[in-house]
Amino acid sequence: MHHRRKFIKQSLAGSALLLTGSVDATGLRLAPQEKPLILSTWNHGIPANETAIQTLRAGGSILDAVEQGVKTTELDMDNLTVGLQGLPDREGITTLDASIMKGNGECGSVAFLRQIKHPISVARKVMEETPHVMLAGEGARQFAIAQGFPLEKEELSPKAKAAYEEWKQKSQYKPIINIENHDTIGMIGIDAEGKMAGSCTTSGLAYKMHGRVGDSPIIGAGLFVDDEVGAATATGLGETIIRICGSFLIVELMRQGRSPQEACEEAVRRLVAKSKNAKDIQAGFLAINKDGEMGAFAVQPGFNFAKGSLQSNKLIDSPSHF
Ligand code: SD4
């Protein structure tokens, strides 16, 4: 409850326009009625949102905005959870997962992709240039090369290499929550006309088993968008998100009348109920509905997200279950 109150306070502080929006009896139906609106996971969402908003200002579509936005993160050398500079699997190989989706149901994704700098753009090509939704591994890499994406040298970034060498001392396979306070980037957006799109891109869980794929490239788990209802994206321990079809669940709950905030809270409640060790894991969700209302909720404190509009771009702490 404390966190929820804090969230509402910060959301209110974040937007003067929000004051004209509706707040229901429970205080949950926050209607910023700011469109376009872009939400991105974690603090790296701030520069990603900047790019997304600039893309819209330059006349790009909401799909262009969510693709260009997360490409900023894919290139961020300080980020150890997205892009080729991300932490490797336990064999020392960095493999990438990404998905992209439009509100009309078109979507594309890549999983277990190596040596390609922008998996999100390959995911978009899967959506636009193939009859398929998802390509994985060597097939995804071959497709990327055929589409003209340069093949990068397979070597760890200096930061990832140092972290991997340290991890190898003990080689303990244990998910770490909230490492560096940023992780996978999931971005969802709505444009001025109410069209929605989303993107999600990650190097996945650090020191995962070779071949492991998380929620981020799985449509309905890490990302789901439906112009008739809303959009949702996820971050955190992918296995727990896949098990509840997290993002699809949130959109379906909104379809049944829940606010984005209520839907995110219900998804976390289910995820916690289905997890044996909920106290040790982190997962967080973001949602928007077609009216531009938003929601955020996580298992643990520490999850934050960036809310970007034409007026502002702010980091907001998410409320949490624990
Ligand atoms: C995954 N959801 O691969 C991603 C990574 C992440 O916190 O968000 N980790 O499971």
mmCIF file of C-alpha atoms and ligand atoms in Angstrom:
data_model
loop_
_atom_site.group_PDB
_atom_site.id
_atom_site.type_symbol
_atom_site.label_atom_id
_atom_site.label_comp_id
_atom_site.label_asym_id
_atom_site.label_seq_id
_atom_site.Cartn_x
_atom_site.Cartn_y
_atom_site.Cartn_z
ATOM 1 C CA MET A 1 0.000 0.000 0.000
ATOM 2 C CA HIS A 2 2.846 2.294 0.924
ATOM 3 C CA HIS A 3 4.426 1.693 -2.454
ATOM 4 C CA ARG A 4 1.195 2.257 -4.266
ATOM 5 C CA ARG A 5 0.725 5.600 -2.564
ATOM 6 C CA LYS A 6 4.276 6.564 -3.419
ATOM 7 C CA PHE A 7 3.683 5.578 -7.033
ATOM 8 C CA ILE A 8 0.582 7.702 -7.312
ATOM 9 C CA LYS A 9 2.365 10.665 -5.742
ATOM 10 C CA GLN A 10 5.261 10.357 -8.138
ATOM 11 C CA SER A 11 2.991 9.875 -11.105
ATOM 12 C CA LEU A 12 1.129 13.006 -10.135
ATOM 13 C CA ALA A 13 4.346 14.924 -9.768
ATOM 14 C CA GLY A 14 5.438 13.593 -13.136
ATOM 15 C CA SER A 15 2.723 15.241 -15.142
ATOM 16 C CA ALA A 16 0.723 18.394 -14.827
ATOM 17 C CA LEU A 17 -1.660 17.058 -17.436
ATOM 18 C CA LEU A 18 -2.465 14.181 -15.160
ATOM 19 C CA LEU A 19 -4.296 16.556 -12.866
ATOM 20 C CA THR A 20 -7.043 16.785 -15.442
ATOM 21 C CA GLY A 21 -7.235 12.981 -15.754
ATOM 22 C CA SER A 22 -9.688 10.822 -13.856
ATOM 23 C CA VAL A 23 -8.826 8.988 -10.638
ATOM 24 C CA ASP A 24 -11.349 6.432 -9.418
ATOM 25 C CA ALA A 25 -12.274 5.612 -5.828
ATOM 26 C CA THR A 26 -9.327 3.269 -5.379
ATOM 27 C CA GLY A 27 -6.957 5.814 -6.840
ATOM 28 C CA LEU A 28 -5.825 3.342 -9.476
ATOM 29 C CA ARG A 29 -7.383 4.600 -12.642
ATOM 30 C CA LEU A 30 -4.811 7.162 -13.542
ATOM 31 C CA ALA A 31 -5.715 8.738 -16.840
ATOM 32 C CA PRO A 32 -2.884 10.971 -17.963
ATOM 33 C CA GLN A 33 -4.572 11.321 -21.319
ATOM 34 C CA GLU A 34 -1.225 12.222 -22.725
ATOM 35 C CA LYS A 35 -0.768 10.834 -26.166
ATOM 36 C CA PRO A 36 1.709 9.976 -27.432
ATOM 37 C CA LEU A 37 2.902 8.137 -24.346
ATOM 38 C CA ILE A 38 5.926 5.840 -24.138
ATOM 39 C CA LEU A 39 6.763 3.586 -21.170
ATOM 40 C CA SER A 40 10.085 1.759 -20.862
ATOM 41 C CA THR A 41 11.499 -0.536 -18.229
ATOM 42 C CA TRP A 42 14.315 0.566 -15.924
ATOM 43 C CA ASN A 43 16.452 3.689 -15.896
ATOM 44 C CA HIS A 44 17.915 3.007 -19.334
ATOM 45 C CA GLY A 45 14.361 3.755 -20.465
ATOM 46 C CA ILE A 46 15.117 7.478 -20.185
ATOM 47 C CA PRO A 47 17.536 7.707 -23.143
ATOM 48 C CA ALA A 48 15.485 5.079 -25.006
ATOM 49 C CA ASN A 49 12.336 7.184 -24.570
ATOM 50 C CA GLU A 50 14.223 10.277 -25.784
ATOM 51 C CA THR A 51 14.998 8.494 -29.037
ATOM 52 C CA ALA A 52 11.439 7.183 -29.330
ATOM 53 C CA ILE A 53 9.930 10.639 -28.834
ATOM 54 C CA GLN A 54 12.405 12.192 -31.271
ATOM 55 C CA THR A 55 11.416 9.532 -33.803
ATOM 56 C CA LEU A 56 7.756 10.493 -33.413
ATOM 57 C CA ARG A 57 8.556 14.187 -33.659
ATOM 58 C CA ALA A 58 10.431 13.492 -36.890
ATOM 59 C CA GLY A 59 7.287 11.902 -38.332
ATOM 60 C CA GLY A 60 8.079 8.256 -37.584
ATOM 61 C CA SER A 61 5.316 5.801 -36.705
ATOM 62 C CA ILE A 62 4.820 4.367 -33.220
ATOM 63 C CA LEU A 63 6.437 1.175 -34.555
ATOM 64 C CA ASP A 64 9.491 3.170 -35.698
ATOM 65 C CA ALA A 65 9.552 4.844 -32.274
ATOM 66 C CA VAL A 66 9.658 1.614 -30.254
ATOM 67 C CA GLU A 67 12.263 0.104 -32.583
ATOM 68 C CA GLN A 68 14.554 3.149 -32.624
ATOM 69 C CA GLY A 69 14.045 3.695 -28.892
ATOM 70 C CA VAL A 70 15.398 0.327 -27.797
ATOM 71 C CA LYS A 71 18.191 0.420 -30.379
ATOM 72 C CA THR A 72 19.684 3.138 -28.178
ATOM 73 C CA THR A 73 19.891 0.596 -25.352
ATOM 74 C CA GLU A 74 21.228 -2.131 -27.636
ATOM 75 C CA LEU A 75 24.188 0.161 -28.332
ATOM 76 C CA ASP A 76 24.810 1.272 -24.728
ATOM 77 C CA MET A 77 28.230 -0.109 -23.802
ATOM 78 C CA ASP A 78 27.553 0.433 -20.090
ATOM 79 C CA ASN A 79 24.564 -1.858 -20.220
ATOM 80 C CA LEU A 80 25.288 -5.470 -19.347
ATOM 81 C CA THR A 81 21.789 -6.815 -19.933
ATOM 82 C CA VAL A 82 20.912 -5.706 -23.474
ATOM 83 C CA GLY A 83 22.827 -6.052 -26.739
ATOM 84 C CA LEU A 84 26.105 -7.730 -27.619
ATOM 85 C CA GLN A 85 27.864 -6.057 -24.690
ATOM 86 C CA GLY A 86 25.512 -7.966 -22.359
ATOM 87 C CA LEU A 87 26.670 -10.650 -19.944
ATOM 88 C CA PRO A 88 27.208 -14.020 -21.623
ATOM 89 C CA ASP A 89 25.765 -17.442 -20.934
ATOM 90 C CA ARG A 90 27.732 -19.898 -18.828
ATOM 91 C CA GLU A 91 29.811 -20.942 -21.858
ATOM 92 C CA GLY A 92 30.922 -17.325 -22.267
ATOM 93 C CA ILE A 93 28.740 -16.606 -25.328
ATOM 94 C CA THR A 94 26.359 -13.651 -25.493
ATOM 95 C CA THR A 95 23.036 -14.583 -27.093
ATOM 96 C CA LEU A 96 20.198 -12.170 -27.707
ATOM 97 C CA ASP A 97 16.396 -12.320 -27.622
ATOM 98 C CA ALA A 98 14.024 -9.651 -28.979
ATOM 99 C CA SER A 99 10.440 -9.104 -30.066
ATOM 100 C CA ILE A 100 8.361 -6.372 -31.647
ATOM 101 C CA MET A 101 4.599 -6.090 -32.018
ATOM 102 C CA LYS A 102 2.017 -3.789 -33.573
ATOM 103 C CA GLY A 103 -1.469 -3.201 -32.227
ATOM 104 C CA ASN A 104 -3.012 -4.866 -35.283
ATOM 105 C CA GLY A 105 -1.500 -8.213 -34.269
ATOM 106 C CA GLU A 106 1.539 -8.220 -36.560
ATOM 107 C CA CYS A 107 4.627 -9.348 -34.690
ATOM 108 C CA GLY A 108 8.113 -10.756 -35.082
ATOM 109 C CA SER A 109 10.854 -12.085 -32.860
ATOM 110 C CA VAL A 110 14.315 -13.599 -32.706
ATOM 111 C CA ALA A 111 15.727 -15.870 -30.033
ATOM 112 C CA PHE A 112 19.192 -17.207 -29.211
ATOM 113 C CA LEU A 113 20.731 -14.871 -31.796
ATOM 114 C CA ARG A 114 24.499 -14.334 -31.905
ATOM 115 C CA GLN A 115 26.767 -11.661 -33.391
ATOM 116 C CA ILE A 116 24.083 -9.208 -34.476
ATOM 117 C CA LYS A 117 24.040 -5.753 -32.928
ATOM 118 C CA HIS A 118 20.361 -4.951 -33.353
ATOM 119 C CA PRO A 119 18.165 -7.981 -32.668
ATOM 120 C CA ILE A 120 15.114 -5.700 -32.467
ATOM 121 C CA SER A 121 15.559 -4.718 -36.116
ATOM 122 C CA VAL A 122 15.961 -8.359 -37.116
ATOM 123 C CA ALA A 123 12.703 -9.088 -35.233
ATOM 124 C CA ARG A 124 11.034 -6.336 -37.268
ATOM 125 C CA LYS A 125 12.357 -7.888 -40.474
ATOM 126 C CA VAL A 126 10.952 -11.278 -39.412
ATOM 127 C CA MET A 127 7.587 -9.540 -39.004
ATOM 128 C CA GLU A 128 7.738 -7.622 -42.274
ATOM 129 C CA GLU A 129 9.689 -9.869 -44.616
ATOM 130 C CA THR A 130 8.721 -13.440 -43.692
ATOM 131 C CA PRO A 131 5.499 -15.414 -43.238
ATOM 132 C CA HIS A 132 6.767 -16.354 -39.742
ATOM 133 C CA VAL A 133 6.694 -14.854 -36.279
ATOM 134 C CA MET A 134 9.859 -16.235 -34.722
ATOM 135 C CA LEU A 135 13.328 -17.271 -35.891
ATOM 136 C CA ALA A 136 15.921 -18.775 -33.560
ATOM 137 C CA GLY A 137 19.626 -19.514 -33.369
ATOM 138 C CA GLU A 138 21.587 -20.170 -36.533
ATOM 139 C CA GLY A 139 18.520 -19.677 -38.729
ATOM 140 C CA ALA A 140 17.943 -16.239 -37.226
ATOM 141 C CA ARG A 141 21.604 -15.342 -37.750
ATOM 142 C CA GLN A 142 21.518 -16.482 -41.392
ATOM 143 C CA PHE A 143 18.326 -14.509 -41.956
ATOM 144 C CA ALA A 144 19.919 -11.393 -40.419
ATOM 145 C CA ILE A 145 22.967 -11.717 -42.683
ATOM 146 C CA ALA A 146 20.718 -12.194 -45.721
ATOM 147 C CA GLN A 147 18.878 -9.012 -44.721
ATOM 148 C CA GLY A 148 22.154 -7.097 -44.711
ATOM 149 C CA PHE A 149 22.876 -6.912 -40.987
ATOM 150 C CA PRO A 150 26.623 -6.912 -40.345
ATOM 151 C CA LEU A 151 28.010 -9.902 -38.488
ATOM 152 C CA GLU A 152 29.957 -8.678 -35.455
ATOM 153 C CA LYS A 153 33.064 -10.326 -34.092
ATOM 154 C CA GLU A 154 32.150 -12.744 -31.316
ATOM 155 C CA GLU A 155 33.969 -11.317 -28.325
ATOM 156 C CA LEU A 156 32.846 -10.120 -24.932
ATOM 157 C CA SER A 157 32.876 -6.414 -24.095
ATOM 158 C CA PRO A 158 35.590 -5.548 -21.547
ATOM 159 C CA LYS A 159 33.013 -5.149 -18.760
ATOM 160 C CA ALA A 160 31.223 -8.397 -19.606
ATOM 161 C CA LYS A 161 34.549 -10.242 -19.853
ATOM 162 C CA ALA A 162 35.649 -9.032 -16.422
ATOM 163 C CA ALA A 163 32.302 -9.989 -14.876
ATOM 164 C CA TYR A 164 32.360 -13.419 -16.547
ATOM 165 C CA GLU A 165 35.902 -14.139 -15.353
ATOM 166 C CA GLU A 166 34.806 -13.295 -11.831
ATOM 167 C CA TRP A 167 31.679 -15.440 -12.106
ATOM 168 C CA LYS A 168 33.761 -18.392 -13.317
ATOM 169 C CA GLN A 169 35.622 -18.467 -10.006
ATOM 170 C CA LYS A 170 32.535 -20.028 -8.427
ATOM 171 C CA SER A 171 30.338 -20.725 -11.481
ATOM 172 C CA GLN A 172 27.291 -20.463 -9.309
ATOM 173 C CA TYR A 173 24.062 -20.679 -11.283
ATOM 174 C CA LYS A 174 21.845 -18.310 -9.411
ATOM 175 C CA PRO A 175 19.597 -15.596 -10.832
ATOM 176 C CA ILE A 176 20.524 -12.199 -9.477
ATOM 177 C CA ILE A 177 17.775 -9.671 -9.016
ATOM 178 C CA ASN A 178 17.993 -5.993 -9.877
ATOM 179 C CA ILE A 179 21.578 -6.146 -10.952
ATOM 180 C CA GLU A 180 22.704 -2.552 -11.575
ATOM 181 C CA ASN A 181 19.105 -1.487 -11.342
ATOM 182 C CA HIS A 182 18.543 -1.995 -15.021
ATOM 183 C CA ASP A 183 17.820 -5.010 -17.116
ATOM 184 C CA THR A 184 16.003 -6.025 -20.277
ATOM 185 C CA ILE A 185 14.343 -3.102 -21.992
ATOM 186 C CA GLY A 186 10.646 -3.441 -22.728
ATOM 187 C CA MET A 187 8.993 -0.430 -24.364
ATOM 188 C CA ILE A 188 5.307 0.130 -25.064
ATOM 189 C CA GLY A 189 3.833 3.175 -26.743
ATOM 190 C CA ILE A 190 0.667 4.783 -27.987
ATOM 191 C CA ASP A 191 0.572 7.555 -30.582
ATOM 192 C CA ALA A 192 -1.715 10.561 -30.818
ATOM 193 C CA GLU A 193 -4.280 8.552 -32.814
ATOM 194 C CA GLY A 194 -4.314 5.671 -30.337
ATOM 195 C CA LYS A 195 -2.192 3.239 -32.386
ATOM 196 C CA MET A 196 0.070 1.103 -30.241
ATOM 197 C CA ALA A 197 3.314 -0.831 -30.598
ATOM 198 C CA GLY A 198 5.868 -2.461 -28.329
ATOM 199 C CA SER A 199 9.412 -3.803 -28.337
ATOM 200 C CA CYS A 200 11.494 -5.899 -25.995
ATOM 201 C CA THR A 201 15.203 -6.741 -26.246
ATOM 202 C CA THR A 202 17.700 -8.451 -23.963
ATOM 203 C CA SER A 203 20.836 -10.522 -23.587
ATOM 204 C CA GLY A 204 18.753 -12.550 -21.138
ATOM 205 C CA LEU A 205 19.695 -13.958 -17.821
ATOM 206 C CA ALA A 206 23.402 -13.680 -17.041
ATOM 207 C CA TYR A 207 25.265 -17.035 -17.124
ATOM 208 C CA LYS A 208 22.169 -18.877 -18.352
ATOM 209 C CA MET A 209 22.496 -22.348 -19.873
ATOM 210 C CA HIS A 210 23.597 -22.238 -23.517
ATOM 211 C CA GLY A 211 20.394 -22.314 -25.560
ATOM 212 C CA ARG A 212 18.182 -20.877 -22.845
ATOM 213 C CA VAL A 213 15.505 -18.510 -24.148
ATOM 214 C CA GLY A 214 13.597 -16.178 -21.855
ATOM 215 C CA ASP A 215 10.264 -14.417 -22.053
ATOM 216 C CA SER A 216 11.420 -11.413 -24.088
ATOM 217 C CA PRO A 217 11.082 -12.940 -27.596
ATOM 218 C CA ILE A 218 7.917 -14.858 -26.745
ATOM 219 C CA ILE A 219 4.855 -12.985 -27.905
ATOM 220 C CA GLY A 220 2.403 -12.894 -25.004
ATOM 221 C CA ALA A 221 5.097 -13.430 -22.360
ATOM 222 C CA GLY A 222 7.563 -10.534 -22.672
ATOM 223 C CA LEU A 223 5.329 -8.389 -24.890
ATOM 224 C CA PHE A 224 1.761 -8.144 -26.114
ATOM 225 C CA VAL A 225 -0.059 -5.335 -27.929
ATOM 226 C CA ASP A 226 -3.655 -5.038 -29.086
ATOM 227 C CA ASP A 227 -4.970 -1.696 -30.366
ATOM 228 C CA GLU A 228 -8.462 -2.624 -29.195
ATOM 229 C CA VAL A 229 -7.325 -2.875 -25.569
ATOM 230 C CA GLY A 230 -3.757 -1.970 -24.652
ATOM 231 C CA ALA A 231 -0.165 -3.118 -24.397
ATOM 232 C CA ALA A 232 2.050 -4.771 -21.800
ATOM 233 C CA THR A 233 5.688 -5.697 -21.431
ATOM 234 C CA ALA A 234 7.750 -7.557 -18.856
ATOM 235 C CA THR A 235 11.187 -7.710 -17.284
ATOM 236 C CA GLY A 236 12.707 -10.029 -14.746
ATOM 237 C CA LEU A 237 13.094 -13.765 -14.427
ATOM 238 C CA GLY A 238 11.705 -14.913 -17.772
ATOM 239 C CA GLU A 239 10.736 -18.398 -16.687
ATOM 240 C CA THR A 240 8.233 -16.995 -14.184
ATOM 241 C CA ILE A 241 6.803 -14.642 -16.815
ATOM 242 C CA ILE A 242 6.450 -17.352 -19.474
ATOM 243 C CA ARG A 243 4.584 -19.612 -17.032
ATOM 244 C CA ILE A 244 1.756 -17.109 -16.617
ATOM 245 C CA CYS A 245 1.814 -15.706 -20.195
ATOM 246 C CA GLY A 246 2.383 -12.423 -18.381
ATOM 247 C CA SER A 247 1.916 -9.735 -21.028
ATOM 248 C CA PHE A 248 -0.991 -11.488 -22.737
ATOM 249 C CA LEU A 249 -2.617 -11.998 -19.346
ATOM 250 C CA ILE A 250 -2.410 -8.274 -18.586
ATOM 251 C CA VAL A 251 -3.939 -7.283 -21.917
ATOM 252 C CA GLU A 252 -6.737 -9.832 -21.460
ATOM 253 C CA LEU A 253 -7.446 -8.570 -17.941
ATOM 254 C CA MET A 254 -7.680 -5.034 -19.334
ATOM 255 C CA ARG A 255 -10.028 -6.346 -22.021
ATOM 256 C CA GLN A 256 -12.262 -7.580 -19.215
ATOM 257 C CA GLY A 257 -12.335 -4.117 -17.676
ATOM 258 C CA ARG A 258 -9.371 -3.978 -15.305
ATOM 259 C CA SER A 259 -7.273 -0.834 -15.276
ATOM 260 C CA PRO A 260 -3.636 -1.217 -16.375
ATOM 261 C CA GLN A 261 -2.574 -0.969 -12.728
ATOM 262 C CA GLU A 262 -5.062 -3.611 -11.558
ATOM 263 C CA ALA A 263 -4.024 -5.905 -14.419
ATOM 264 C CA CYS A 264 -0.305 -5.598 -13.589
ATOM 265 C CA GLU A 265 -1.016 -6.319 -9.922
ATOM 266 C CA GLU A 266 -3.059 -9.411 -10.778
ATOM 267 C CA ALA A 267 -0.279 -10.728 -13.041
ATOM 268 C CA VAL A 268 2.281 -10.312 -10.254
ATOM 269 C CA ARG A 269 -0.088 -11.954 -7.768
ATOM 270 C CA ARG A 270 -0.369 -14.996 -10.054
ATOM 271 C CA LEU A 271 3.356 -15.085 -10.720
ATOM 272 C CA VAL A 272 4.075 -15.017 -6.994
ATOM 273 C CA ALA A 273 1.468 -17.714 -6.345
ATOM 274 C CA LYS A 274 3.081 -19.987 -8.967
ATOM 275 C CA SER A 275 6.670 -19.429 -7.797
ATOM 276 C CA LYS A 276 8.197 -21.540 -5.067
ATOM 277 C CA ASN A 277 10.799 -18.910 -4.256
ATOM 278 C CA ALA A 278 8.980 -15.660 -4.937
ATOM 279 C CA LYS A 279 11.000 -13.834 -2.283
ATOM 280 C CA ASP A 280 14.194 -14.432 -4.268
ATOM 281 C CA ILE A 281 13.034 -13.403 -7.700
ATOM 282 C CA GLN A 282 12.266 -10.190 -9.482
ATOM 283 C CA ALA A 283 9.776 -9.631 -12.264
ATOM 284 C CA GLY A 284 8.004 -6.442 -13.256
ATOM 285 C CA PHE A 285 5.312 -5.407 -15.706
ATOM 286 C CA LEU A 286 4.299 -2.203 -17.473
ATOM 287 C CA ALA A 287 0.945 -1.628 -19.153
ATOM 288 C CA ILE A 288 -0.989 1.050 -20.966
ATOM 289 C CA ASN A 289 -4.546 0.969 -22.227
ATOM 290 C CA LYS A 290 -6.016 2.618 -25.262
ATOM 291 C CA ASP A 291 -7.096 5.643 -23.211
ATOM 292 C CA GLY A 292 -3.481 6.312 -22.274
ATOM 293 C CA GLU A 293 -3.860 5.084 -18.676
ATOM 294 C CA MET A 294 -0.797 3.306 -17.348
ATOM 295 C CA GLY A 295 0.159 0.702 -14.775
ATOM 296 C CA ALA A 296 3.328 -0.766 -13.279
ATOM 297 C CA PHE A 297 3.914 -3.459 -10.688
ATOM 298 C CA ALA A 298 6.795 -5.708 -9.646
ATOM 299 C CA VAL A 299 7.507 -8.573 -7.281
ATOM 300 C CA GLN A 300 10.243 -6.726 -5.385
ATOM 301 C CA PRO A 301 10.908 -3.079 -4.683
ATOM 302 C CA GLY A 302 13.549 -1.561 -6.953
ATOM 303 C CA PHE A 303 11.802 -1.784 -10.310
ATOM 304 C CA ASN A 304 11.473 1.540 -12.060
ATOM 305 C CA PHE A 305 10.401 2.747 -15.449
ATOM 306 C CA ALA A 306 10.593 5.776 -17.707
ATOM 307 C CA LYS A 307 7.439 7.595 -18.750
ATOM 308 C CA GLY A 308 7.938 9.716 -21.824
ATOM 309 C CA SER A 309 5.608 12.149 -23.550
ATOM 310 C CA LEU A 310 6.010 15.240 -25.712
ATOM 311 C CA GLN A 311 6.174 17.259 -22.485
ATOM 312 C CA SER A 312 8.421 15.206 -20.215
ATOM 313 C CA ASN A 313 10.473 12.076 -19.659
ATOM 314 C CA LYS A 314 10.609 10.899 -16.043
ATOM 315 C CA LEU A 315 11.808 7.942 -14.049
ATOM 316 C CA ILE A 316 9.092 6.554 -11.766
ATOM 317 C CA ASP A 317 9.454 3.943 -9.019
ATOM 318 C CA SER A 318 7.052 1.055 -9.452
ATOM 319 C CA PRO A 319 5.034 -0.225 -6.502
ATOM 320 C CA SER A 320 5.688 -3.853 -5.628
ATOM 321 C CA HIS A 321 4.177 -6.959 -4.081
ATOM 322 C CA PHE A 322 6.752 -7.270 -1.284
HETATM 323 C C1 SD4 B 1 14.925 -12.995 -19.480
HETATM 324 N N1 SD4 B 1 13.331 -11.293 -18.919
HETATM 325 O O1 SD4 B 1 15.664 -13.394 -20.376
HETATM 326 C C2 SD4 B 1 14.652 -11.525 -19.441
HETATM 327 C C3 SD4 B 1 15.765 -10.881 -18.711
HETATM 328 C C4 SD4 B 1 15.422 -9.954 -17.681
HETATM 329 O O2 SD4 B 1 15.756 -9.478 -15.495
HETATM 330 O O3 SD4 B 1 14.551 -9.108 -17.800
HETATM 331 N N2 SD4 B 1 16.067 -10.135 -16.566
HETATM 332 O O4 SD4 B 1 14.458 -13.725 -18.625
#
